[in-house]
Coordinates of C-alpha atoms in Angstrom, one line a residue:
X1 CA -20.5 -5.5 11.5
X2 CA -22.8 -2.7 12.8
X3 CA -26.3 -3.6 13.4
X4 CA -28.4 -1.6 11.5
X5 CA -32.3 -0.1 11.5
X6 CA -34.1 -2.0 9.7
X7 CA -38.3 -2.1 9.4
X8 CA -40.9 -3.7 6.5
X9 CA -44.2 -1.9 5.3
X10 CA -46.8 -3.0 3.1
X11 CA -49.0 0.0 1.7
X12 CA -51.1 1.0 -1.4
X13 CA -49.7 3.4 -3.7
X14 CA -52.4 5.6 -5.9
X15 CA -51.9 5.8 -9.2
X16 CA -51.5 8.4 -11.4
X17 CA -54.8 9.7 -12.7
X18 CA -56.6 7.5 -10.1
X19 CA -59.9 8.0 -9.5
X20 CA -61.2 5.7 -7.9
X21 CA -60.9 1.2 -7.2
X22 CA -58.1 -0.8 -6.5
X23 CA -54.7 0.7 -5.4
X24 CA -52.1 -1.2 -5.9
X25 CA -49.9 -2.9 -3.0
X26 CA -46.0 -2.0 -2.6
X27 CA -43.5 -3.4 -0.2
X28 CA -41.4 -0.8 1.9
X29 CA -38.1 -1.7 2.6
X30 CA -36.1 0.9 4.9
X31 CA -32.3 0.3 6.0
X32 CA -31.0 3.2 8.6
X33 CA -33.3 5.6 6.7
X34 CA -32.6 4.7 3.2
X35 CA -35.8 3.4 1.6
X36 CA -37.0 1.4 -1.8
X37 CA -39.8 0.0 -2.6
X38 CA -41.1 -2.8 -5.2
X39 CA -44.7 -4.1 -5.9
X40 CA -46.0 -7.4 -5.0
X41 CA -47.9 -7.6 -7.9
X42 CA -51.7 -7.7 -5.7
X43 CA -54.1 -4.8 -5.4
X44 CA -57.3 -4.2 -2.1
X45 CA -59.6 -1.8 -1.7
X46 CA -58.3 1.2 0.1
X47 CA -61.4 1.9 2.0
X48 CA -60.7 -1.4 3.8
X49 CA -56.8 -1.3 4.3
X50 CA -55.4 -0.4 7.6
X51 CA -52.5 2.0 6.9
X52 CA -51.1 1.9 10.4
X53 CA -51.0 -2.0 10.5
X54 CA -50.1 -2.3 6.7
X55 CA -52.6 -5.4 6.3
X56 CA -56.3 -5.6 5.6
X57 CA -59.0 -4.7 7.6
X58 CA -61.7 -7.4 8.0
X59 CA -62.7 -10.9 8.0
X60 CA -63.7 -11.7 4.3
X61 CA -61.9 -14.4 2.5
X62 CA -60.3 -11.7 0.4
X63 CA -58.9 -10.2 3.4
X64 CA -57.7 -13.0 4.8
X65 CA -56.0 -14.8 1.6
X66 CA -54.2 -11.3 1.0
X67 CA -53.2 -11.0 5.3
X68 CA -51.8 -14.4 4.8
X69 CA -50.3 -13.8 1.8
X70 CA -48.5 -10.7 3.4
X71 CA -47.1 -12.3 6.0
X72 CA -45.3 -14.9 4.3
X73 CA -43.7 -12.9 2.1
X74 CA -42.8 -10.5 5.5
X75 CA -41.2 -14.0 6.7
X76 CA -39.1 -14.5 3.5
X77 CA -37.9 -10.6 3.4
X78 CA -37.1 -11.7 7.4
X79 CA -34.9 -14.6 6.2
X80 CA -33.2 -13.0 4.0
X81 CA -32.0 -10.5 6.0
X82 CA -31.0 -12.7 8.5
X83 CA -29.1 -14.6 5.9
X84 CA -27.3 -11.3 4.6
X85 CA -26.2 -10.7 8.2
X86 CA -25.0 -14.3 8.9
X87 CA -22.7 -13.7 5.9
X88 CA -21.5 -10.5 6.8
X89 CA -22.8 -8.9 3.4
X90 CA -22.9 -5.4 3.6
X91 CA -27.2 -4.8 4.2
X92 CA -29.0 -1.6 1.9
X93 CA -32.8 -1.1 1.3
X94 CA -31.6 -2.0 -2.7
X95 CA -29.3 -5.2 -1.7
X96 CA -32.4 -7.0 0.3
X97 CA -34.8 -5.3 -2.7
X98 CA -32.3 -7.1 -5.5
X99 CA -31.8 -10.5 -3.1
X100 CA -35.7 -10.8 -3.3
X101 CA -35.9 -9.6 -6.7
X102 CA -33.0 -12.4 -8.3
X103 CA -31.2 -9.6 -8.8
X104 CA -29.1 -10.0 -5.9
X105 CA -27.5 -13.3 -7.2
X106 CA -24.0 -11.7 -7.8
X107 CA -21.1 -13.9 -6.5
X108 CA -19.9 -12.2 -3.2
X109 CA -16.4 -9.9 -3.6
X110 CA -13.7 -12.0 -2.2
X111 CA -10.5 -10.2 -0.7
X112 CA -7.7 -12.3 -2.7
X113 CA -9.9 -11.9 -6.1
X114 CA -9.7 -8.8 -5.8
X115 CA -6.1 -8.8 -4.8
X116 CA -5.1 -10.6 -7.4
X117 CA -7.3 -8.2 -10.1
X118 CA -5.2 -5.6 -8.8
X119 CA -1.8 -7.3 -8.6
X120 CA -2.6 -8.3 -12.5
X121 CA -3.9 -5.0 -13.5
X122 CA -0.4 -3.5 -11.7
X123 CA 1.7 -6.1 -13.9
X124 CA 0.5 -4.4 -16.8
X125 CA 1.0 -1.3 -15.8
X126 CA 4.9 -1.3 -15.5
X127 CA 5.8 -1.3 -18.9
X128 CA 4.1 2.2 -19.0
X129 CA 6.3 3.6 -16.0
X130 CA 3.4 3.4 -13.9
X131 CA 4.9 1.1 -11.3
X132 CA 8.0 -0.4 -10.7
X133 CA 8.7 -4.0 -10.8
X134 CA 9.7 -4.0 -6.9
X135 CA 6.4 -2.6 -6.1
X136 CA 4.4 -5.3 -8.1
X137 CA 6.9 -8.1 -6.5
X138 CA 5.9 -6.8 -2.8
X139 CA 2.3 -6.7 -3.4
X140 CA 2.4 -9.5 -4.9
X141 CA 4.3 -11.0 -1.3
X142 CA 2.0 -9.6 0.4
X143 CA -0.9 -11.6 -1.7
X144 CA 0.9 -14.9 -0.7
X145 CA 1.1 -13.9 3.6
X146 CA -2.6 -13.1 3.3
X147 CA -3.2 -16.2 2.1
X148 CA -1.4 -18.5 4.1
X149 CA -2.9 -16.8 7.0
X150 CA -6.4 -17.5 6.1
X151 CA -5.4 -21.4 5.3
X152 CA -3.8 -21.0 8.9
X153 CA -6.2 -19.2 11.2
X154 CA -9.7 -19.6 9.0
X155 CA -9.1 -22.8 6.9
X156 CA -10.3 -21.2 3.9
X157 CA -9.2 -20.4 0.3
X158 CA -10.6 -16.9 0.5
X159 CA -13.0 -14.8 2.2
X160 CA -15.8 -12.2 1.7
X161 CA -14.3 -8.7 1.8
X162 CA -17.2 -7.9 4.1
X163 CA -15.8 -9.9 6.9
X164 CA -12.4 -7.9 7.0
X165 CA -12.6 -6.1 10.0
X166 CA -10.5 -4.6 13.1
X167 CA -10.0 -8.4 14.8
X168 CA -8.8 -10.0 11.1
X169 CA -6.1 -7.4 10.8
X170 CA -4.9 -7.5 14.4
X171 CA -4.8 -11.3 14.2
X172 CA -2.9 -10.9 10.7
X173 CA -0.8 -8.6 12.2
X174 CA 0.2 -11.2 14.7
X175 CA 0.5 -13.4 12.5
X176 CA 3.1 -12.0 10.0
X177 CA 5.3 -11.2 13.0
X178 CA 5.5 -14.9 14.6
X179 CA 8.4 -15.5 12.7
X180 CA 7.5 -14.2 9.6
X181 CA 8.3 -10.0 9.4
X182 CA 10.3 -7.8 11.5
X183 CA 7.6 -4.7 12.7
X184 CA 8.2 -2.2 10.0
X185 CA 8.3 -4.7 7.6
X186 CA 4.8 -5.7 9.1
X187 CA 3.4 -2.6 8.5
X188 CA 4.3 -2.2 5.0
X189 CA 2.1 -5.7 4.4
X190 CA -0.7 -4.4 6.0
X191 CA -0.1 -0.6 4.5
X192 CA -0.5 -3.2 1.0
X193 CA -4.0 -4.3 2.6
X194 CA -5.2 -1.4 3.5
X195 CA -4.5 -0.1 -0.4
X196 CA -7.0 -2.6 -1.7
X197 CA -9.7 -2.4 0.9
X198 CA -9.7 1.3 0.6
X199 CA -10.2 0.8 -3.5
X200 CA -13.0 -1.4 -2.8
X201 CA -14.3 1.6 -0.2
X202 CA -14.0 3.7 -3.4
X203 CA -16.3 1.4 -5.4
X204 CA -18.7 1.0 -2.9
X205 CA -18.2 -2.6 -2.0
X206 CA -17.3 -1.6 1.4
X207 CA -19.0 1.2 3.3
X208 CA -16.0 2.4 5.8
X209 CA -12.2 1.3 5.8
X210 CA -11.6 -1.5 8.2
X211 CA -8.3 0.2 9.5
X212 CA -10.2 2.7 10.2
X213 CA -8.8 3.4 14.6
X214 CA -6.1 0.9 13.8
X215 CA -2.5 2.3 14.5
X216 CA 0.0 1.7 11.9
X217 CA 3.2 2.9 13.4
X218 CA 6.6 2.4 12.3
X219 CA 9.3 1.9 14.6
X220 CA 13.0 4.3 14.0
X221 CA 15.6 2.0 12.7
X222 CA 19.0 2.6 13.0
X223 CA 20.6 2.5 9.5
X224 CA 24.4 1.4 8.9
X225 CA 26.3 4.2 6.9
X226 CA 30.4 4.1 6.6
X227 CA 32.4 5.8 8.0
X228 CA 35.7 8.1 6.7
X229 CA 38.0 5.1 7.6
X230 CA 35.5 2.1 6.6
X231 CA 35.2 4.0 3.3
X232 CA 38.7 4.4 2.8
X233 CA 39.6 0.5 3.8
X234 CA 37.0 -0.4 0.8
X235 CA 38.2 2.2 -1.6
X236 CA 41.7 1.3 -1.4
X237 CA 41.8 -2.4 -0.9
X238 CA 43.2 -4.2 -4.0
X239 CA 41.3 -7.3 -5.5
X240 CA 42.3 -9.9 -7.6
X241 CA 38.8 -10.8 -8.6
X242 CA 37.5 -8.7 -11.8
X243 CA 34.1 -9.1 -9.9
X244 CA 34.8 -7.8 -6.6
X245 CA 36.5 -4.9 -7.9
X246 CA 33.7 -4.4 -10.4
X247 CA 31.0 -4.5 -7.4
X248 CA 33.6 -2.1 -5.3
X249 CA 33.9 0.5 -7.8
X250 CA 29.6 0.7 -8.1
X251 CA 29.1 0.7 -4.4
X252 CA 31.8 3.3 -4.4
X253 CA 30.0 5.2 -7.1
X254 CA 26.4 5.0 -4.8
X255 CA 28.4 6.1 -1.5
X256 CA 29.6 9.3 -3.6
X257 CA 26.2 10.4 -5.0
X258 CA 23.4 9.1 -3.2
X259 CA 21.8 7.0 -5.8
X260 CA 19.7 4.0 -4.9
X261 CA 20.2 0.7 -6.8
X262 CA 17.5 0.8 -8.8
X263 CA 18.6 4.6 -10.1
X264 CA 21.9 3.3 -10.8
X265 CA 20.7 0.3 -13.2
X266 CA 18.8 2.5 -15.2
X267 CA 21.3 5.1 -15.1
X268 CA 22.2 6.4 -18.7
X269 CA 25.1 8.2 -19.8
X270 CA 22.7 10.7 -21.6
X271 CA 21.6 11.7 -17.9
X272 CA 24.9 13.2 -17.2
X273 CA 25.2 16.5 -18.1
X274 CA 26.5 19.8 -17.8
X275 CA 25.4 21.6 -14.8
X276 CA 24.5 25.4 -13.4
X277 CA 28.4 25.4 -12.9
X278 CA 29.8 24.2 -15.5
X279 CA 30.7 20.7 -13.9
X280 CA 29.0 17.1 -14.6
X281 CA 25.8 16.5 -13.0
X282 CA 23.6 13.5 -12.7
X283 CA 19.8 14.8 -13.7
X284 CA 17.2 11.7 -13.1
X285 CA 13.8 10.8 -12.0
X286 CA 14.0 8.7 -9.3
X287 CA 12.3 5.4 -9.5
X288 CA 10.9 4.8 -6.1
X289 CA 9.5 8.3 -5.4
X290 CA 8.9 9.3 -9.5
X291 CA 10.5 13.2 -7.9
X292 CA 13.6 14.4 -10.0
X293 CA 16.8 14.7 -8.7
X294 CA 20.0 16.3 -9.3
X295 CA 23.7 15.4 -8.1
X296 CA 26.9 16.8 -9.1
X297 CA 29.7 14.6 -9.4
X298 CA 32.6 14.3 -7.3
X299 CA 35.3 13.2 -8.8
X300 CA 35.7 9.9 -6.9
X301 CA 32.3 9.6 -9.3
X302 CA 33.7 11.0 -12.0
X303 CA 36.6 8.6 -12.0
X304 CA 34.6 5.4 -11.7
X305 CA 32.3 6.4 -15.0
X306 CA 35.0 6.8 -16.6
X307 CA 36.5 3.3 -15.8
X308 CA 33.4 1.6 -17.7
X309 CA 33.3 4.1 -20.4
X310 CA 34.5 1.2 -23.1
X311 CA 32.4 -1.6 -21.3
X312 CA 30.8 -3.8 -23.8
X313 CA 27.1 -3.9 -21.7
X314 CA 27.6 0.2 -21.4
X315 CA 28.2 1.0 -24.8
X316 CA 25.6 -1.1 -26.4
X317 CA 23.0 0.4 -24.6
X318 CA 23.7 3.6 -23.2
X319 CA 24.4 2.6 -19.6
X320 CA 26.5 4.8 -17.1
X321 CA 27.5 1.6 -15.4
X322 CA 27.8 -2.2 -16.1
X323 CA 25.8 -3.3 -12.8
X324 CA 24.7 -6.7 -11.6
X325 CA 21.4 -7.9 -10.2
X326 CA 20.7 -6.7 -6.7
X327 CA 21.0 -10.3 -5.1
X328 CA 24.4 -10.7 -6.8
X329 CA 25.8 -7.0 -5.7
X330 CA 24.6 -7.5 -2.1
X331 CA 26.3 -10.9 -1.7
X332 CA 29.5 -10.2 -2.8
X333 CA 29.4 -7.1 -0.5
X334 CA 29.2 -9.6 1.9
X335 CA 32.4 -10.5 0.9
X336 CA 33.7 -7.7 0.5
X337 CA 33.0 -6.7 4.3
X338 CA 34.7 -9.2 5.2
X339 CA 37.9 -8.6 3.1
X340 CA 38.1 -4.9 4.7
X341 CA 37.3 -6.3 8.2
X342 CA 34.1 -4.0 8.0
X343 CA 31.9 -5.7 10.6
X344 CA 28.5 -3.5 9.1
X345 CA 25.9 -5.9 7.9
X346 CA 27.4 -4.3 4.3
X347 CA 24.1 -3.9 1.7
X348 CA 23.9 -1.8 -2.0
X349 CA 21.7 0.4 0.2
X350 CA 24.2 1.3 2.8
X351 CA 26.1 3.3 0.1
X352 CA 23.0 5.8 0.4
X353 CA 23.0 6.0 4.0
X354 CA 27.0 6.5 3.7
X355 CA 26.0 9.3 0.9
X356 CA 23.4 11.2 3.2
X357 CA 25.7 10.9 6.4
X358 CA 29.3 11.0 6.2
X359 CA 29.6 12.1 2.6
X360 CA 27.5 15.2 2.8
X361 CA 26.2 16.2 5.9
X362 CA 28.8 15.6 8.6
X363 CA 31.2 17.7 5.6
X364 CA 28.8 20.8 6.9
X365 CA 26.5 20.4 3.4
X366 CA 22.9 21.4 4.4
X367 CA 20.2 19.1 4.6
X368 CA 18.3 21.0 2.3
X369 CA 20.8 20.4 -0.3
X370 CA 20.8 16.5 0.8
X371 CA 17.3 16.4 0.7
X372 CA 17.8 17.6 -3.0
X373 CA 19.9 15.4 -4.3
X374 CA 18.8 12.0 -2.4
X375 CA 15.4 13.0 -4.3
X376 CA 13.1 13.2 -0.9
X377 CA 10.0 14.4 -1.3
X378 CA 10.3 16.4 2.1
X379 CA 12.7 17.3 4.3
X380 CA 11.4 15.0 7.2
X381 CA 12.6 12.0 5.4
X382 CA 15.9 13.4 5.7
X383 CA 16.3 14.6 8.7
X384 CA 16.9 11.0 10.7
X385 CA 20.2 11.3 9.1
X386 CA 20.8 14.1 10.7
X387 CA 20.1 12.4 14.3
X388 CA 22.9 9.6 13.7
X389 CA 25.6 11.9 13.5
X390 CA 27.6 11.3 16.8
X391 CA 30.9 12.4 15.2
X392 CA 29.1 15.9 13.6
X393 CA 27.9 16.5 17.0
X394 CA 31.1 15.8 19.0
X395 CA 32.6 18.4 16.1
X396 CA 30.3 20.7 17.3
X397 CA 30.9 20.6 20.7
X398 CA 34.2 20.8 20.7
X399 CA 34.6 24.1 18.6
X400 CA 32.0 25.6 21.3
X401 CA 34.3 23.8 23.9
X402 CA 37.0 25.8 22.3
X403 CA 35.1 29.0 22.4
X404 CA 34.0 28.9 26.0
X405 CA 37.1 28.2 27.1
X406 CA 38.7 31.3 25.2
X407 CA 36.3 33.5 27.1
X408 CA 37.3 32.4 30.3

């Protein structure tokens, strides 16, 4: 914590309508320039007070029983000061007036309190479309690794959200990724933290962010997508198990319009509608990012919708597709790898990747358009497709291959 300015003054304050007697005496607290004052409830004579020395002048009893008097209450505002910087409180002219006063008793803010306040506060906040359950469930992760850390590095239960600073979130960093987090998955932890101490910033319970300096970068990760043949092996392959094929045929429907999982469980047959031309579109807000988007169908699409159109689970509640939970869907992809002899680490979320990549953009549609329908919120976040794309640019060089040649 930075050390601040900090300075005591004992001085008479004239009353309003005074005339003449007795002043009484205030105490002058001043923290980095920021001042308050508070009587001590004792009154002198200001023709024999020293203003420059703040005591007395003289060697009557009075004099002396007030100087001495002064001076221990000097010692106690001393202590606890000293006492508020030992604890890493955060130190104001009003917090050392309200410790003095009784009024400073409040029970110190602790970081996984208030952690857990907000964590319980975002629970009830998802039934209004507020938040999404993932969100909650990854805060709410990210509440458990800050606790296990201070059990692990600081033997404690909790801690005062005064102490957080640059060293406890480079040493939590380390922490998370001894075996715990890959980097990026690090940074989305700490990106968690940051959220809370910059709402207690916001209510003045902290005077700066503590990440303030600290570098937060994430690292590129390179994303499986399928491939024409990869996505052809899958599509194709035959199954004799309802649930394969079921799981198949909704990966299939994500490769072929760019929907994320948790679009396609929520998907409702009343989002798929007539379009600008007169063909099927898919017109949803996206979950994660709360931006609309809008996909027209293919008819790979098309085809699987209208596989499930009778499915009990679809019919009874509006729902494009019958899907399973997330675990389930990415385990039996697993399987399903294996079956094609895909060797891709094969996830629900690879379908997107396949979607952005060989679906759309190495088939020459712009990235603007991808942008569009993957429901980005700007085109930066699509553009690292656009890097992956060895096969778009061999294309490319070969038709300017061609054309060089031809003007030789």
């Amino acid at each position: 914590m930075v050390t601040k300015r900090f300075s005591l003054l004992f001085r008479l304050k004239k009353p309003v309508h005074y005339v003449k007697g007795n002043m009484p005496i205030y105490m002058r607290i001043t923290v980095d320039s920021q001042r308050t004052e508070l009587s001590i409830n004792r009154e002198f004579d200001p023709d024999r007070w020293n203003t420059k020395a703040g005591r007395a002048s003289g060697t009557k009893e009075d004099a002396r029983a007030l100087n001495a008097y002064l001076t221990t209450l000097q010692v106690k505002v001393f202590e606890v000061h000293r006492e508020m910087v030992a604890n890493g409180d955060e130190i104001s002219s009003e917090r050392l007036k309200n410790k003095l006063t009784g009024k400073g008793d409040e029970r110190p803010r602790m970081l996984l309190e208030i952690f857990a306040e907000h964590n319980k506060q975002m629970a009830k906040l998802i039934s209004t479309g507020e938040y999404a359950k993932g969100t909650l469930t990854h805060f709410e992760t990210t509440y458990r690794h800050v606790g296990a850390f201070l059990r692990w590095k600081h033997n404690v239960a909790d801690i005062m959200i005064q102490k957080v600073d640059y060293a406890f979130i480079s040493d939590l960093e380390y922490y998370l990724k001894c075996d715990i987090c890959a980097h990026n998955t690090t940074m989305k932890y700490l990106g968690d933290l940051r959220k809370i101490l910059l709402l207690c910033v916001k209510r003045n319970w902290l005077l700066k962010d503590p990440f303030i300096g600290y570098k937060m970068s994430r690292r590129e990760v390179q994303k499986d997508f399928l491939v024409d043949e990869e996505l052809e092996a899958i599509a194709k392959k035959q199954f004799k198990s309802e649930r394969l094929d079921l799981v198949r045929n909704i990966f299939l429907f994500s490769c072929y319009t760019g929907l994320a999982y948790a679009d396609v469980k929520k998907l409702k047959r009343s989002e798929i509608r007539i379009g600008i031309d007169k063909q099927k579109w898919i017109f949803i807000q996206r979950q994660k990012s709360e931006t609309a988007a809008a996909v027209p169908l293919l008819p790979i699409a098309l085809s699987i919708l209208e596989k499930y159109t009778d499915h009990p689970k679809c019919e009874n509640s509006d729902l494009a597709l019958p899907i399973l939970c997330n675990q389930k869907m990415n385990e039996y992809l697993k399987e399903i790898a294996d079956v094609c002899g895909i060797e891709k680490t094969l996830t629900y979320h690879t379908a997107r990747h396949t979607f952005a990549t060989t679906v759309t953009l190495n088939n020459n549609v712009p990235i603007e358009s991808v942008s569009k329908m993957l429901g980005h919120k700007s085109l930066k976040q699509t553009q690292h497709y656009a890097k992956i794309l060895n096969r778009k640019i061999a294309d490319d060089m070969s038709d300017l291959r061609q054309k060089m040649l031809k003007a030789v």
